[in-house]
Coordinates of C-alpha atoms in Angstrom, one line a residue:
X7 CA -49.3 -38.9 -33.4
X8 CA -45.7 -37.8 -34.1
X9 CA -43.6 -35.3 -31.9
X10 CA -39.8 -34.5 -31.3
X11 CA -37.3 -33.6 -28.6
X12 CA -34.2 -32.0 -27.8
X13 CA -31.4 -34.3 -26.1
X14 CA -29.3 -31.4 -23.9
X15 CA -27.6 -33.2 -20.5
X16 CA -28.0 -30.9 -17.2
X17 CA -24.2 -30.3 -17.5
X18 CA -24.3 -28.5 -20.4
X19 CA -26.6 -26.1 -19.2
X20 CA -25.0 -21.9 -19.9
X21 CA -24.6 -21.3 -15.7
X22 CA -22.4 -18.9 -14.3
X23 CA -21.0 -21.8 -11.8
X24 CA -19.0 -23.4 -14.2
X25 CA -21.4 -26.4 -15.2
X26 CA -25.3 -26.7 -15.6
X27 CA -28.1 -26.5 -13.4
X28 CA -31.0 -26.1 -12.0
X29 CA -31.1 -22.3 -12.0
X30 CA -32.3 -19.8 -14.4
X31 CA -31.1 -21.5 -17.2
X32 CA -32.7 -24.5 -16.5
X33 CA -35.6 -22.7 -17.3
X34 CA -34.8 -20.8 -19.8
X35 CA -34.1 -23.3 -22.3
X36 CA -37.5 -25.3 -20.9
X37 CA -38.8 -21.9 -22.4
X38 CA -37.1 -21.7 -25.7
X39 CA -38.0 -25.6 -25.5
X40 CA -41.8 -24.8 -25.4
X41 CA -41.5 -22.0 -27.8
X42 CA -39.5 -24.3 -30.5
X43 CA -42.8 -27.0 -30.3
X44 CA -40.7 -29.8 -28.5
X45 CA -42.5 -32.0 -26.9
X46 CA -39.5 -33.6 -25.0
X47 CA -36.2 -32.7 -23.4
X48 CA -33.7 -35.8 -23.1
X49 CA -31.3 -35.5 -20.3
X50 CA -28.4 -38.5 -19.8
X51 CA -27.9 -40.1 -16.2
X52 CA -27.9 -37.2 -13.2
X53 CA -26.3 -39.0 -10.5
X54 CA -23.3 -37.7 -9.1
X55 CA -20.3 -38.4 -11.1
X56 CA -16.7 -39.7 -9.8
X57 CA -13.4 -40.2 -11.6
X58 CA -13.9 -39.9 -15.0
X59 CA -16.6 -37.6 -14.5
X60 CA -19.1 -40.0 -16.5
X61 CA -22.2 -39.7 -15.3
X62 CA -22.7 -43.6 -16.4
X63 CA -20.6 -44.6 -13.8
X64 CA -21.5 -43.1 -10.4
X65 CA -21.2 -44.0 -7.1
X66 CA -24.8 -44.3 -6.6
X67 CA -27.7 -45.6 -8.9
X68 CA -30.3 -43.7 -6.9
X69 CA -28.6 -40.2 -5.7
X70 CA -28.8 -37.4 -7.5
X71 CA -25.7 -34.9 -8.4
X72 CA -25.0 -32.2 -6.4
X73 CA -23.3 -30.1 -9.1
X74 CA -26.5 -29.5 -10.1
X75 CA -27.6 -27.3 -7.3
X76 CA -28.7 -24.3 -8.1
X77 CA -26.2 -21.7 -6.0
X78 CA -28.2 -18.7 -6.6
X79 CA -31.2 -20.4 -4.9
X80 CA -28.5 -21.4 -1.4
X81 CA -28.2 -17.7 -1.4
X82 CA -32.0 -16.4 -1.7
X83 CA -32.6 -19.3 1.1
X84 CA -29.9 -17.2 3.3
X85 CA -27.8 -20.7 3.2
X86 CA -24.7 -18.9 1.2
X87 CA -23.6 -15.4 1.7
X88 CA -23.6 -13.2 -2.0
X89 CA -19.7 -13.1 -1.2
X90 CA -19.2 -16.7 -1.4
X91 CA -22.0 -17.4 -4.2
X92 CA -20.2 -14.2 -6.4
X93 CA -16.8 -16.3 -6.0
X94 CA -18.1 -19.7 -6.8
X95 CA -18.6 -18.3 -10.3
X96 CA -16.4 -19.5 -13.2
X97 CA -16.0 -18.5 -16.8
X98 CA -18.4 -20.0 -19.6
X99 CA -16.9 -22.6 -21.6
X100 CA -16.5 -26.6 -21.1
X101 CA -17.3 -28.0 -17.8
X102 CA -13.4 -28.4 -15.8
X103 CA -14.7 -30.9 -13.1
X104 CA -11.7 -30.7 -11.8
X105 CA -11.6 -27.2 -10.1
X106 CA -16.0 -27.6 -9.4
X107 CA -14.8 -31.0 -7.3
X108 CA -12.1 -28.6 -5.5
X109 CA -14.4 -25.7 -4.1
X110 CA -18.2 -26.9 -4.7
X111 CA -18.0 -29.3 -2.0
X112 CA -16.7 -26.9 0.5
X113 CA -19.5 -24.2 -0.6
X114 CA -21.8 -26.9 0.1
X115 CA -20.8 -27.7 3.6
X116 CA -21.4 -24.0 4.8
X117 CA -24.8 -24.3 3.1
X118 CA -25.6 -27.7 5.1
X119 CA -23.8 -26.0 8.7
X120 CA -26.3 -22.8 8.3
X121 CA -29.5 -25.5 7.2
X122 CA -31.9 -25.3 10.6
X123 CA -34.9 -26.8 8.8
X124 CA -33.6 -30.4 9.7
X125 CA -37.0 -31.1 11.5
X126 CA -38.9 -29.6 8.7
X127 CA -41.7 -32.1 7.8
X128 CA -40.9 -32.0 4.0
X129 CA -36.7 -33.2 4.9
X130 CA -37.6 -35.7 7.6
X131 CA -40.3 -37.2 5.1
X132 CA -37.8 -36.8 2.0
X133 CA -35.5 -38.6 4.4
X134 CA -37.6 -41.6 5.4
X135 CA -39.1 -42.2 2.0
X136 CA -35.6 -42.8 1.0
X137 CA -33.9 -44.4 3.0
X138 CA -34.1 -47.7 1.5
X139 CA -30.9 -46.4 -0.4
X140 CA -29.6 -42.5 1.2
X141 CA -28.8 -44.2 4.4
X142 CA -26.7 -46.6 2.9
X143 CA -25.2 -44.2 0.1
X144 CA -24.8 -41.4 3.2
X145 CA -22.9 -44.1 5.1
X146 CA -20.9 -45.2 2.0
X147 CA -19.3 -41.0 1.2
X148 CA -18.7 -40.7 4.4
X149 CA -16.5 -43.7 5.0
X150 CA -15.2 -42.8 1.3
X151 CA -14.2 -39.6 3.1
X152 CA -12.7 -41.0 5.7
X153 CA -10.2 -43.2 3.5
X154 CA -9.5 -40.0 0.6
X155 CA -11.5 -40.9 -1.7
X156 CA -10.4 -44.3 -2.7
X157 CA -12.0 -47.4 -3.7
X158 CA -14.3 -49.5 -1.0
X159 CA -12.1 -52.3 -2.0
X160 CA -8.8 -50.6 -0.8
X161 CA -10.2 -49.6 2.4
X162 CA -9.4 -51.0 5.9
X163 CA -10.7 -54.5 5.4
X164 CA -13.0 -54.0 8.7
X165 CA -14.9 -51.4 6.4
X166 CA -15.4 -53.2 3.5
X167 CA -18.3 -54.8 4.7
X168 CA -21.4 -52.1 5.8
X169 CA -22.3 -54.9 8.6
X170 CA -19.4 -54.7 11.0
X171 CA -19.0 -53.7 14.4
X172 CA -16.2 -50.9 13.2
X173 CA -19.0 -49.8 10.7
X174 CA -22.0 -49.3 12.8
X175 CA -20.3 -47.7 15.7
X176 CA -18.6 -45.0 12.4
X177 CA -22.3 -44.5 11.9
X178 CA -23.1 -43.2 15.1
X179 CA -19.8 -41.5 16.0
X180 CA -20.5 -39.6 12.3
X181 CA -24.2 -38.6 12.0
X182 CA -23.4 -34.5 11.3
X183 CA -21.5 -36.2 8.0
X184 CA -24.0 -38.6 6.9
X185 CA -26.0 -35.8 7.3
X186 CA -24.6 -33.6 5.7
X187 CA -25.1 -36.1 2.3
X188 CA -28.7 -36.3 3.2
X189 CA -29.1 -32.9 2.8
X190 CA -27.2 -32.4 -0.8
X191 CA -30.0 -35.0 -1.7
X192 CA -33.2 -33.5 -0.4
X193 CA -32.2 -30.1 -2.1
X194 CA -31.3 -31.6 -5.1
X195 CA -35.0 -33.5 -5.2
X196 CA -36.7 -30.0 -4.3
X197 CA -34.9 -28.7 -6.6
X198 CA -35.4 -31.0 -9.4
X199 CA -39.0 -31.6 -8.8
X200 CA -39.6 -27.5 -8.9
X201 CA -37.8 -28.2 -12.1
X202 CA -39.5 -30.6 -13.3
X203 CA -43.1 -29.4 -12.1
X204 CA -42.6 -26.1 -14.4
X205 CA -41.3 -28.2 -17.6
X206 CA -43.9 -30.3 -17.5
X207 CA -46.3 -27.3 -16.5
X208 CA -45.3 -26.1 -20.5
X209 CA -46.1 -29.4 -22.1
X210 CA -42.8 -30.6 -22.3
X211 CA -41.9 -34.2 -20.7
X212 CA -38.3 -35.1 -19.7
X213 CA -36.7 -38.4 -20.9
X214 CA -34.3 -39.8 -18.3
X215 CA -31.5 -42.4 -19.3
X216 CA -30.4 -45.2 -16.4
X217 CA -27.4 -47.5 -17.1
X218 CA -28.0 -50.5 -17.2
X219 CA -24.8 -51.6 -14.6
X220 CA -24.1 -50.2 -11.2
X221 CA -20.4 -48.7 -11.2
X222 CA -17.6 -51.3 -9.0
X223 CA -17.2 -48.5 -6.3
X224 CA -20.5 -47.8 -5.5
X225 CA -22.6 -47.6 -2.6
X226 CA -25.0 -50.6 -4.5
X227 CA -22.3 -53.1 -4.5
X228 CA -20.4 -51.9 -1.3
X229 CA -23.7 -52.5 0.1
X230 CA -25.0 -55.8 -1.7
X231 CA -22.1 -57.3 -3.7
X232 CA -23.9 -60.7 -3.6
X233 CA -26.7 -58.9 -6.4
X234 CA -23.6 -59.1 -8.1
X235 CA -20.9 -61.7 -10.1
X236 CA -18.3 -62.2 -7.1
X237 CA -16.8 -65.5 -5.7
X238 CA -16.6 -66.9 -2.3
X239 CA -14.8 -63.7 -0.8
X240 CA -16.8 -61.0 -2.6
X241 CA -14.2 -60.2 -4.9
X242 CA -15.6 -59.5 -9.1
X243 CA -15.6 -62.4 -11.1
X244 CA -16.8 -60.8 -14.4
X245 CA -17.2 -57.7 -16.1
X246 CA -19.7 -55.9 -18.3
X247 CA -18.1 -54.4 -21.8
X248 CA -19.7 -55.0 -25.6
X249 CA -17.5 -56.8 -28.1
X250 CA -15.5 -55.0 -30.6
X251 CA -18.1 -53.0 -32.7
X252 CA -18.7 -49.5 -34.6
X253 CA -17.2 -47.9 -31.9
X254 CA -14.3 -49.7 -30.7
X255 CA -12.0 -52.3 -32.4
X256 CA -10.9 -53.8 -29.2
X257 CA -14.5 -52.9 -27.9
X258 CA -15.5 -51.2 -24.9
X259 CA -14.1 -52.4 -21.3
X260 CA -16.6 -51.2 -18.6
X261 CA -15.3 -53.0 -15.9
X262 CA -19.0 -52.6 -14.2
X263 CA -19.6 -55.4 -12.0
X264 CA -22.1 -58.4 -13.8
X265 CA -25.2 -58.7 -12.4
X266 CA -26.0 -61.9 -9.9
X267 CA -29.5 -62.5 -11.9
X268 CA -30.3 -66.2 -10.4
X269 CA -29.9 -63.8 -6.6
X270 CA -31.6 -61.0 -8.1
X271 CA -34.7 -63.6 -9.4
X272 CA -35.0 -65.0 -6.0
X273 CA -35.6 -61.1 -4.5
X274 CA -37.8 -60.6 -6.6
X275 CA -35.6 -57.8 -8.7
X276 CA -36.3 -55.4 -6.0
X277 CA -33.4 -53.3 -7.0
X278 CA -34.3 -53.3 -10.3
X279 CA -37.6 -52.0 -9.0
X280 CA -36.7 -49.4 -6.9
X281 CA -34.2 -48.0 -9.5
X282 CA -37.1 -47.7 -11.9
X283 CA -39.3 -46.6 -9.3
X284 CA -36.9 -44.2 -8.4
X285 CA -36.5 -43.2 -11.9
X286 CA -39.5 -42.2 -12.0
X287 CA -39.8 -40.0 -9.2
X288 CA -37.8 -37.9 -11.8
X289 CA -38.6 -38.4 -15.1
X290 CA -41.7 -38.6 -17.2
X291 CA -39.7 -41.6 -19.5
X292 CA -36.9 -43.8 -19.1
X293 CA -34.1 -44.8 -21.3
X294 CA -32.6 -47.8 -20.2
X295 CA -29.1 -48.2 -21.5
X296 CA -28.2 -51.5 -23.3
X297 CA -30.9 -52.9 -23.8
X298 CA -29.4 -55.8 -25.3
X299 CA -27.6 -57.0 -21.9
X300 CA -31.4 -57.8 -20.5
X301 CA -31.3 -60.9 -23.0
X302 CA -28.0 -61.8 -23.3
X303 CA -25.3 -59.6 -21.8
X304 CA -21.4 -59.5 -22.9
X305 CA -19.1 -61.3 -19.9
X306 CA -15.6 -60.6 -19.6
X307 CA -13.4 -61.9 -17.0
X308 CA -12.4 -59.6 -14.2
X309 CA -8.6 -58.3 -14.7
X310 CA -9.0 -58.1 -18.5
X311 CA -7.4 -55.3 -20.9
X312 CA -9.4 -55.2 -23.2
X313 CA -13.2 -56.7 -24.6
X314 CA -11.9 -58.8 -27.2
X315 CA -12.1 -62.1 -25.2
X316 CA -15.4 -62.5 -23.7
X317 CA -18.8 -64.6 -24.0
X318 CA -22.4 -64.0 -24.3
X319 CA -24.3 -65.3 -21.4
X320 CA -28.6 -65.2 -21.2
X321 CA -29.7 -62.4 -19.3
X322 CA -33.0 -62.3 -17.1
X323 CA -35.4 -61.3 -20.5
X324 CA -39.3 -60.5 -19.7
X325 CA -39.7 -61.7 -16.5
X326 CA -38.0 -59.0 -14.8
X327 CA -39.6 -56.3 -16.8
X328 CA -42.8 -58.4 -15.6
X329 CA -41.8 -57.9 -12.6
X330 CA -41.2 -54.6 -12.3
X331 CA -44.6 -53.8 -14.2
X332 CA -46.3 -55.8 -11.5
X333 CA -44.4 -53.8 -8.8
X334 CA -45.1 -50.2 -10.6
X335 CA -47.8 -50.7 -13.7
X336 CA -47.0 -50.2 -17.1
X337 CA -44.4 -47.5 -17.6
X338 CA -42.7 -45.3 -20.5
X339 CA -39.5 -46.9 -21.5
X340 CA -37.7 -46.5 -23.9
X341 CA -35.0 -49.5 -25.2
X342 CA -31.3 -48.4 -26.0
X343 CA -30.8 -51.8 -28.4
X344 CA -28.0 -50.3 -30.4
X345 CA -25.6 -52.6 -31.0
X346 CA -25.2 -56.1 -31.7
X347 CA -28.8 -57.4 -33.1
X348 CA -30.2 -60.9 -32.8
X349 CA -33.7 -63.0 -32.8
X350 CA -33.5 -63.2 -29.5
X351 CA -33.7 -59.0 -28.9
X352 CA -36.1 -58.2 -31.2
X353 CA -38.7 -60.9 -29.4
X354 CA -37.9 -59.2 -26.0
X355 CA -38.9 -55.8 -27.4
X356 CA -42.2 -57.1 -29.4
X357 CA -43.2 -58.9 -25.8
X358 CA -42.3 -55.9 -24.1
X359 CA -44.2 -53.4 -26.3
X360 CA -40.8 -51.1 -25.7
X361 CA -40.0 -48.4 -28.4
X362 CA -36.0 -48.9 -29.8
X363 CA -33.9 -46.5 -30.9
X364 CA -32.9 -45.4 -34.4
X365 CA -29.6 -43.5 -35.7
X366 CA -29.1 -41.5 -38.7
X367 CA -25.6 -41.6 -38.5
X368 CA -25.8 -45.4 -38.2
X369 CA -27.7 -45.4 -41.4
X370 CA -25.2 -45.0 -44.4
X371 CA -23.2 -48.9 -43.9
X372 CA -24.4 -51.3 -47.0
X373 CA -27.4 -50.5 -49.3
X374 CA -30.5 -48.6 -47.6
X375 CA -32.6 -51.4 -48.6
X376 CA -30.7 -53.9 -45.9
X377 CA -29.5 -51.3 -43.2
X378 CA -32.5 -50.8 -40.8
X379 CA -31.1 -47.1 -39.7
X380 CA -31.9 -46.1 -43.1
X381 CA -34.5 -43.3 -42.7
X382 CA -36.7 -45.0 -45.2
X383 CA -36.5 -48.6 -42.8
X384 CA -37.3 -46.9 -39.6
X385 CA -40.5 -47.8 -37.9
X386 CA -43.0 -46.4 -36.3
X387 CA -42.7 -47.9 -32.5
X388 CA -39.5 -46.2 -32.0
X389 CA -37.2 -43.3 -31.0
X390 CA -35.3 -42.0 -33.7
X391 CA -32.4 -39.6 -33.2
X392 CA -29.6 -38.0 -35.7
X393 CA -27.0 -39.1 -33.3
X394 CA -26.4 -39.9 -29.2
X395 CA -24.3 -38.8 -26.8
X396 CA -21.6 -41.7 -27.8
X397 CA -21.4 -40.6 -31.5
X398 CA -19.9 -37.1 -33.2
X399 CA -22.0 -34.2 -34.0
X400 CA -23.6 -35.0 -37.1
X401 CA -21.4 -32.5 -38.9
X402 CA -18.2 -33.6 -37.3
X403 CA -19.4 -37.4 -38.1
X404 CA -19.7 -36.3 -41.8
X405 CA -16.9 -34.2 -42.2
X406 CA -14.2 -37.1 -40.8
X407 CA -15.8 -39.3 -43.8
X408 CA -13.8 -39.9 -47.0
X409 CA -15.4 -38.7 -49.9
X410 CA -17.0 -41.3 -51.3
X411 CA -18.8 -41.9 -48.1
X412 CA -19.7 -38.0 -47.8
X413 CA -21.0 -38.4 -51.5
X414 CA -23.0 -41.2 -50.4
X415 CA -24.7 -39.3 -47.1
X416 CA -25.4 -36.1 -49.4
X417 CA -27.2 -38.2 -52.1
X418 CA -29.0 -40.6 -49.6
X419 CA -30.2 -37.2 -48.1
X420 CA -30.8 -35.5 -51.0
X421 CA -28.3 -32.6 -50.7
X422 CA -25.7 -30.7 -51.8
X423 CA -23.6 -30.7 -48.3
X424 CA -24.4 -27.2 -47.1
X425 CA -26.2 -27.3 -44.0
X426 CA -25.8 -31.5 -43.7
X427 CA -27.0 -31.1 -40.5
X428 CA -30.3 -29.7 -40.9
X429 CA -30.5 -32.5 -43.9
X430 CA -30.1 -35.4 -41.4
X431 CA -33.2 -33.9 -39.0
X432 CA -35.1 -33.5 -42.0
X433 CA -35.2 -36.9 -42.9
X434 CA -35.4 -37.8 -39.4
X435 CA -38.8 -35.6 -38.4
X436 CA -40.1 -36.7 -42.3
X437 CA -38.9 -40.4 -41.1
X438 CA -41.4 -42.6 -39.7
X439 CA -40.4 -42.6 -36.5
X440 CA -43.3 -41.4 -33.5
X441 CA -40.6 -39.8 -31.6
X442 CA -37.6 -37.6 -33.1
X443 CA -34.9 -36.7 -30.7
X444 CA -31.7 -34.7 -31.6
X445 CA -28.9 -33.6 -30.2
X446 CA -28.6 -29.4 -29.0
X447 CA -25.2 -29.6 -31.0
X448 CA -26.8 -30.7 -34.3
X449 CA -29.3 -27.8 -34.6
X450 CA -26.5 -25.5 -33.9
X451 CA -24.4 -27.1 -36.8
X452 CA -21.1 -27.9 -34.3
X453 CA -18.8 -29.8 -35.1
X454 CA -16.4 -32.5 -33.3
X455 CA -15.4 -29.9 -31.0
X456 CA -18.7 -30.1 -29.6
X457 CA -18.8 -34.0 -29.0
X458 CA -19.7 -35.1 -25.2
X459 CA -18.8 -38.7 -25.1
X460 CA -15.9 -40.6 -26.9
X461 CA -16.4 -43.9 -26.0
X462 CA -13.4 -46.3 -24.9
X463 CA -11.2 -42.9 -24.1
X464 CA -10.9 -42.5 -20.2
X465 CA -10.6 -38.6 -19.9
X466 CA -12.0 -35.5 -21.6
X467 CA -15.4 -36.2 -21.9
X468 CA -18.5 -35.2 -20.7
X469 CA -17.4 -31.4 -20.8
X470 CA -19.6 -29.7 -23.3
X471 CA -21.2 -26.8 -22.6
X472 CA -23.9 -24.3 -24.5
X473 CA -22.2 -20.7 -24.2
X474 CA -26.1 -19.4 -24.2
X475 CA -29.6 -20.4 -24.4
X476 CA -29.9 -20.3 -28.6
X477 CA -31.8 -17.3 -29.8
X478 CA -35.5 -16.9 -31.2
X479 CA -34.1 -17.2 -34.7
X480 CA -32.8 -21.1 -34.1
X481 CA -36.2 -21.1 -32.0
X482 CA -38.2 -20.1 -35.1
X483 CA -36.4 -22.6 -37.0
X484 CA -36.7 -25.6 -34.9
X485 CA -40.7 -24.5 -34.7
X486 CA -41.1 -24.3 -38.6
X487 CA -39.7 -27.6 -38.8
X488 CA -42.0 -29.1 -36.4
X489 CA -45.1 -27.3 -38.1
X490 CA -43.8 -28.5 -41.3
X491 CA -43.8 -32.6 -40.5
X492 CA -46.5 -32.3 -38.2
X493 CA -44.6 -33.3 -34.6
X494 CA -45.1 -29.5 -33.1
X495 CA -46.1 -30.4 -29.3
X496 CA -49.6 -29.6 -29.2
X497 CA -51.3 -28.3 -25.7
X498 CA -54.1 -30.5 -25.1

């Protein structure tokens, strides 16, 4: 059985607080969603965010982003008065992180100082049921605080390490504070799971996305460095990145910490499992992010420039997906394994049984008969999109290519070069592919201004926003197509 999906982040939700949430929007366009015959709504990570405002690096692997409250509910609880929720509003247009980090925190901290429910069964459960990671993540922001903001590895060197005798007596002098973080997180989860409960209630499921690495300055590795690549004194030995490839020439330098896999083995991969497990507290599915790195991951050395110089080392392969199946069951996952290809990836995925991904805009390199993002190459056991969140709207992607190129995309899909967008999905949803995803921004024809991620560029990302939730004429559209190739979602 066949079906599609719409990828749309939270972020780029229409909201009148300056970046999307989970408010009336939210399910708004879970409406137009069911009404267009999607079966899916792809979101990308939705933990909070730090500098650089990429949600693939955040300070925790388990938390979810606050930014993503829904105001307008604070108010109808009686936690924000209508003066300060009418002046927490911002214009439409792309997300400016910058002024939401300035005031949304502050709005938040009245909510949390007029929150009396903090023996209410459904916070103390949310509370203990988590703590394997809010306690340390509350502790971890609130020492962050404490220092401005910085890295945990310019801190005091007594609070580098959560097991001190400076530490634990912070935690008890600042409980109201650690608190306080608690709280942001149990709202967020009601929140979400409200959320979530009415999507799903219209037949829709909602694909989540986890990174494969834990960011440097994070509460994970602040709190267990040795699950990560660090010598002697705890300091990073090697660093994640991909070799130069289609979207970098000097590559792409994460500078997330390498994972300790021989340590992470001998714990049986229990925070592996309880980031899936938490994953899936949240979503229906779960896009892991680079793939690839599970069976042989990209090392560079810490202090690097660029990605140019590194090595390929053998990553932890089946056993600890067999380890986490044992731990959970059999879950929906979904395999990012763009990127460099080998023997050894494409046995990890048949053992696994995990769909990959497929790219249009990958699709147009070398003769269709060798280049397996060719439409008429892609498989059935897979997730096939027009484009990610990493590449250009399909129309800015096409219009950047020199003519030749754009002849060859308008004859591969069989068109004269009006509406190239809607050409792309139409070989994608007539592809063989079970599952066709694509980007908000490439049904509504945008172009590069409407890109969400550059990769390799440090600032400006991650802003994109929809002005409103599309209208029934796009709806009626993306509901024809689905009729036509047979992938409307069907309510059984």
């Amino acid at each position: 059985m066949k079906d599609c999906g719409v990828l749309l982040h939270i972020s780029s939700l229409p909201s009148p607080y300056g970046i999307g949430d989970l408010g009336e929007t939210a399910y708004a366009f879970a409406d137009f969603l069911a009404g267009a015959g999607q079966s899916y709504w792809q979101v990308l990570p939705v933990g909070p965010t730090s500098y650089g405002d990429s949600p693939y690096q955040s300070p925790s692997a388990f938390a979810g982003n606050p930014y993503f409250i829904d105001l307008a509910a604070l108010k109808k609880e009686g936690l924000l008065t209508e003066t300060e929720e009418r002046e927490a509003r911002m214009p439409s247009g792309d997300v400016d992180y910058g002024r939401i980090f300035t005031h949304r925190v502050p709005l938040l901290r009245k909510a949390y100082e007029r929150f009396t429910e903090k023996n209410n069964p459904d916070y103390v459960e949310f509370c203990r049921k988590n703590a394997y990671w809010l306690d340390s993540y509350a502790l971890f922001q609130t020492i962050k605080e404490k220092f401005s903001l910085c890295p945990h590895w310019e801190w005091e060197s007594a609070y580098r390490n959560p097991h001190t005798d400076e530490v634990v007596a912070f935690a008890r002098t600042h409980t109201a504070d650690m608190d306080f973080v608690r709280f942001l997180q149990y709202t967020f989860d009601k929140q979400w799971r409200k959320w979530k409960q009415y999507v799903n209630s219209l037949g829709i499921k909602i694909i989540g996305d986890a990174p494969i690495y834990a960011a440097y300055d994070s509460a994970d590795f602040w709190e267990c460095p040795q699950c990560f690549a660090v010598d002697d004194q705890g300091k990073v030995t090697d660093v994640a990145g991909v070799p130069p490839d289609y979207f970098s020439a000097d590559g792409q330098l994460w500078g997330n910490p390498l994972y300790d896999w021989d340590y992470l083995r001998a714990h049986d991969y229990d925070f592996w499992v309880n980031r899936v497990r938490r994953s899936f507290e949240l979503f229906d599915l779960l896009r892991i992010d680079h793939f690839r790195g599970f069976c042989a991951y990209y090392s560079i050395a810490a202090g690097s420039t660029t990605a140019r110089e590194g090595e390929w080392k053998e990553g932890p392969g089946k056993d600890l997906f067999d380890a986490i199946e044992s731990a959970l069951g059999k879950t929906d996952i979904i395999a990012e394994d763009l990127g460099v290809d080998s023997p050894e990836l494409r046995e990890l995925l048949r053992d696994c049984g995990y769909p990959g991904m497929k790219v249009v805009q990958f699709g147009f390199d070398g003769s269709a008969a060798a280049n397996a993002h060719a439409v008429r190459n892609f498989t059935e056991n897979c997730i096939g999109y027009t484009g990610t969140h990493d590449n250009d709207t399909f129309l800015g992607w096409y219009t950047s290519l020199p003519a030749n190129m754009r002849k060859r995309v308008r004859s591969r899909l069989k068109s004269t070069g009006r509406e190239i967008p809607l050409a792309a999905i139409r070989a994608l949803y007539a592809s063989r592919v079970r599952t066709a995803i694509v980007p908000m921004q490439d049904w509504l024809r945008q172009g590069s201004e409407a890109r969400m991620n550059v990769p390799g560029t440090p600032s400006g990302n991650w802003r994109y926003r929809l002005i409103r939730i599309p209208d029934s004429r796009l709806q009626g559209e993306m509901l024809t197509m689905a009729n036509e190739y047979g992938r409307e979602r069907t309510d059984e």
